[in-house]
Protein backbone atom coordinates (compact mmCIF):
# COMPACT_ATOMS: atom_id res chain seq x y z
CA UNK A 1 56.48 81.68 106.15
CA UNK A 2 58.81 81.95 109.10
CA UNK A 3 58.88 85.68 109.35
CA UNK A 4 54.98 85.64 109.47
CA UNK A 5 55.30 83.70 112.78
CA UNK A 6 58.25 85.65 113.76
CA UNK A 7 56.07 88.56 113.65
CA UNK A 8 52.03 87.68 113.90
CA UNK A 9 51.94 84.68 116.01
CA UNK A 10 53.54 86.82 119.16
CA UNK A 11 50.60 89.26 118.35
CA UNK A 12 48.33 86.30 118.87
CA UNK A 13 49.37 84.63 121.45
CA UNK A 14 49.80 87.58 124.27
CA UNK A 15 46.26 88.36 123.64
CA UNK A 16 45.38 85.04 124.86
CA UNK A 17 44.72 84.79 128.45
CA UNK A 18 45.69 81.53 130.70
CA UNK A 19 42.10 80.78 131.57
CA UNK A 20 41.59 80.63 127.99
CA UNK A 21 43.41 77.32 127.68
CA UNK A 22 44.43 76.98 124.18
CA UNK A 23 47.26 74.74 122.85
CA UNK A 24 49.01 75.69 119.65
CA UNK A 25 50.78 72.71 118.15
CA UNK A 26 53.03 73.70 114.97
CA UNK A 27 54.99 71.55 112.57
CA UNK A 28 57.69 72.05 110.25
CA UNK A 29 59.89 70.32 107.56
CA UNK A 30 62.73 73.44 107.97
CA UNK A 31 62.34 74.55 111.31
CA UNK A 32 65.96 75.41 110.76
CA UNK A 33 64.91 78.47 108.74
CA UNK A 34 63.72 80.01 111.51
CA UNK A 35 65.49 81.76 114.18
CA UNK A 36 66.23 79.81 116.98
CA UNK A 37 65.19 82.62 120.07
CA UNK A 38 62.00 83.64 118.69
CA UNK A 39 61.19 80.23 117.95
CA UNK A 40 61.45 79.21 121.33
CA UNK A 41 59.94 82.29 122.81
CA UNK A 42 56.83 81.25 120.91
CA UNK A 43 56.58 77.45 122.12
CA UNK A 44 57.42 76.34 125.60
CA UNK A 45 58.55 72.82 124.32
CA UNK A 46 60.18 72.03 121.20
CA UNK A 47 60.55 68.18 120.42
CA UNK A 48 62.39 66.22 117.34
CA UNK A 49 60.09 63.69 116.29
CA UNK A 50 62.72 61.16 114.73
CA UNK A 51 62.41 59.29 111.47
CA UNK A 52 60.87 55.14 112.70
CA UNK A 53 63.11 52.75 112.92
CA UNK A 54 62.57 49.68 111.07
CA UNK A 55 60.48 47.96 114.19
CA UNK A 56 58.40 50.82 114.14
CA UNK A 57 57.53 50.70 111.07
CA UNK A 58 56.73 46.69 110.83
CA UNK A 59 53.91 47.46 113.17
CA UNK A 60 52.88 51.07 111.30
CA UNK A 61 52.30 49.28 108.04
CA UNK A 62 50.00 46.60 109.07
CA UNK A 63 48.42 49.50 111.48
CA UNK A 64 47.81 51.72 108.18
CA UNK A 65 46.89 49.33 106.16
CA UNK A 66 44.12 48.15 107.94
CA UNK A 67 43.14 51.33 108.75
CA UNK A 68 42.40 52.17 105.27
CA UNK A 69 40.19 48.98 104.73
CA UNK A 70 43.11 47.11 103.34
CA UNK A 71 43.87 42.81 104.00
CA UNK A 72 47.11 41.87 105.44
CA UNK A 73 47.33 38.23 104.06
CA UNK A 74 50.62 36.25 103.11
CA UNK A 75 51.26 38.03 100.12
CA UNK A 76 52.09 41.00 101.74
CA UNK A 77 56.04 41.33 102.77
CA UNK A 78 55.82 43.64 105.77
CA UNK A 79 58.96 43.35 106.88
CA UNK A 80 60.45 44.44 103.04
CA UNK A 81 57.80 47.36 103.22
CA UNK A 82 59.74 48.19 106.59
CA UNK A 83 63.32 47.63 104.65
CA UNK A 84 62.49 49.95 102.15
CA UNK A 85 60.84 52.74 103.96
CA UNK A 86 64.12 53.49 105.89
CA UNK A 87 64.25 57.50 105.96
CA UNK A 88 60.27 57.75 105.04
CA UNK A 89 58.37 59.40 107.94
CA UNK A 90 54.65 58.18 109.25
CA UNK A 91 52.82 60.75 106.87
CA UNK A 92 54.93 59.71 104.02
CA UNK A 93 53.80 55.81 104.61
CA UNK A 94 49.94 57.33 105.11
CA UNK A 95 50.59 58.78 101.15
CA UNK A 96 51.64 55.93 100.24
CA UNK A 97 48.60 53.17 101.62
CA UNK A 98 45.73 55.62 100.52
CA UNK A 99 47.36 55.58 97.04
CA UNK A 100 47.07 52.39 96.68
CA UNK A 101 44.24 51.79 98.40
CA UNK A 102 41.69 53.31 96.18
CA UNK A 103 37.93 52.18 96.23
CA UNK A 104 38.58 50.32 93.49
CA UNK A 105 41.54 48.36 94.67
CA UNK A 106 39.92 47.82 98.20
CA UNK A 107 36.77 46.29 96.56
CA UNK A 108 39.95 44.02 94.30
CA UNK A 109 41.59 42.73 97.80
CA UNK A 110 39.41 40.06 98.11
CA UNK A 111 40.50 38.18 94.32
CA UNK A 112 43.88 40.23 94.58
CA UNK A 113 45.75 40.30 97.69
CA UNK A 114 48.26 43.09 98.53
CA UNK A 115 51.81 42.74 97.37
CA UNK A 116 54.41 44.92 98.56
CA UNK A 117 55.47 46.12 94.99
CA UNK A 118 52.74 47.99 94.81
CA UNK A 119 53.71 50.19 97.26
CA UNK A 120 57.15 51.00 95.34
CA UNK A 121 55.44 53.51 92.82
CA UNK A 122 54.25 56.24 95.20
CA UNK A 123 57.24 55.64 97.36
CA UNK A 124 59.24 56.51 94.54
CA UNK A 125 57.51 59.80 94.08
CA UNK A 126 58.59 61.03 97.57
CA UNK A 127 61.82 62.49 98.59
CA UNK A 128 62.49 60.65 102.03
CA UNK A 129 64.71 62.29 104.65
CA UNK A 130 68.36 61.40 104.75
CA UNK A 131 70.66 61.11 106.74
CA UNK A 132 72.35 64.49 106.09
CA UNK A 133 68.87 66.19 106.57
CA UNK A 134 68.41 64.63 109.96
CA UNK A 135 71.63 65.35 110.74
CA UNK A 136 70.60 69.54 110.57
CA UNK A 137 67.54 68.83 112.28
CA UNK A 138 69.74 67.33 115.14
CA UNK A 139 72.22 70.53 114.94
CA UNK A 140 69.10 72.84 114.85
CA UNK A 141 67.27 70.84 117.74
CA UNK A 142 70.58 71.38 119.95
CA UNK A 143 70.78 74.99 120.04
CA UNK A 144 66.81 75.15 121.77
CA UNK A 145 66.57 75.27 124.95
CA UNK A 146 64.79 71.93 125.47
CA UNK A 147 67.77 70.03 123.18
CA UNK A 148 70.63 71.98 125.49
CA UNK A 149 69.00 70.75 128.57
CA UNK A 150 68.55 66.99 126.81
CA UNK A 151 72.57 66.96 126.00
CA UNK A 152 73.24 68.49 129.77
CA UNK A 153 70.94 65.23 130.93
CA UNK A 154 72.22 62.80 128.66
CA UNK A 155 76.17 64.02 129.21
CA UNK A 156 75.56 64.03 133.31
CA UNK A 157 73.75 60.22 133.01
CA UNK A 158 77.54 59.09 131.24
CA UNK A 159 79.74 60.79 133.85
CA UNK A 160 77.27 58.98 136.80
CA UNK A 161 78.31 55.97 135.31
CA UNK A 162 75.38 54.96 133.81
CA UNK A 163 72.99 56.04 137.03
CA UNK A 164 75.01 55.04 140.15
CA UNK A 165 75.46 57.42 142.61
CA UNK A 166 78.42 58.20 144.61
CA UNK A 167 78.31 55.59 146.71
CA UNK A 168 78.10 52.77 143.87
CA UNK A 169 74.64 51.71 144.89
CA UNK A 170 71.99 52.47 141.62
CA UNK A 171 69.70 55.44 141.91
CA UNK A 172 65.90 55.28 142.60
């Protein structure tokens, strides 16, 4: 609950010396429905973790797969697994291989390779982000501090002229 943080978590924290040496690490799905300023008075960095792109996620579903005791043989379709999952995240790929890959279809793989099909039904069950949705993560992210000073960066690197200086020679 956001307002639990808004109110609780600044408890916590100034009770908590530097020697102590503690990282908190938070995640959210609507960071949005927080307020921005407390937000960032609570964190000192902020950072968007975008959706993979496909190449990304060619090399995450072989990478999971395996992980979870699974075969990648020629059966398999990565690169359609990779097609499909556009606007899935890591952890929604994770639900997906250790659905499928049950101890009883593990102990299968070796008379029944892996097809990519079967990866359709618990895809199906989750809600992926779209495009909209990363679009107000985006607006969100730009009003922190860290996302104003990204766009400041970002906007200064065009008007250099792609990293020249003034003198036309490229910057070390």
């Amino acid at each position: 609950d956001p307002k639990r943080l808004k109110k609780d978590l600044p408890k916590i924290l100034k009770t908590l010396k530097p020697e102590d040496r503690v990282l908190i690490v938070g995640t959210s799905g609507e960071p949005f429905s927080a307020e921005v300023k407390p937000f960032c008075g609570l964190y000192q960095k902020l950072i968007l973790l975008p959706r993979p792109d496909y190449a990304s996620r060619v090399l995450l579903w072989p990478t999971l797969i395996k992980k979870h005791q699974g075969r990648i043989t020629d059966a398999l379709d990565i690169s359609s697994l990779a097609k499909i999952t556009d606007g899935y995240t890591p952890g929604h790929i994770v639900t997906a291989v250790t659905t499928v890959l049950s101890e009883r279809r593990i102990k299968q793989l070796a008379k029944r390779p892996l097809t990519a099909v079967e990866f359709i039904p618990p895809l199906a069950k989750i809600d992926p982000i779209f495009k909209e949705d990363e679009e107000t993560f985006k607006v969100w992210y730009s009003k922190t501090p860290l996302g104003k000073k990204r766009a400041k960066a970002a906007k200064e690197g065009e008007e250099d002229g792609g990293g020249k200086d003034k003198k036309g020679k490229k910057g070390g």
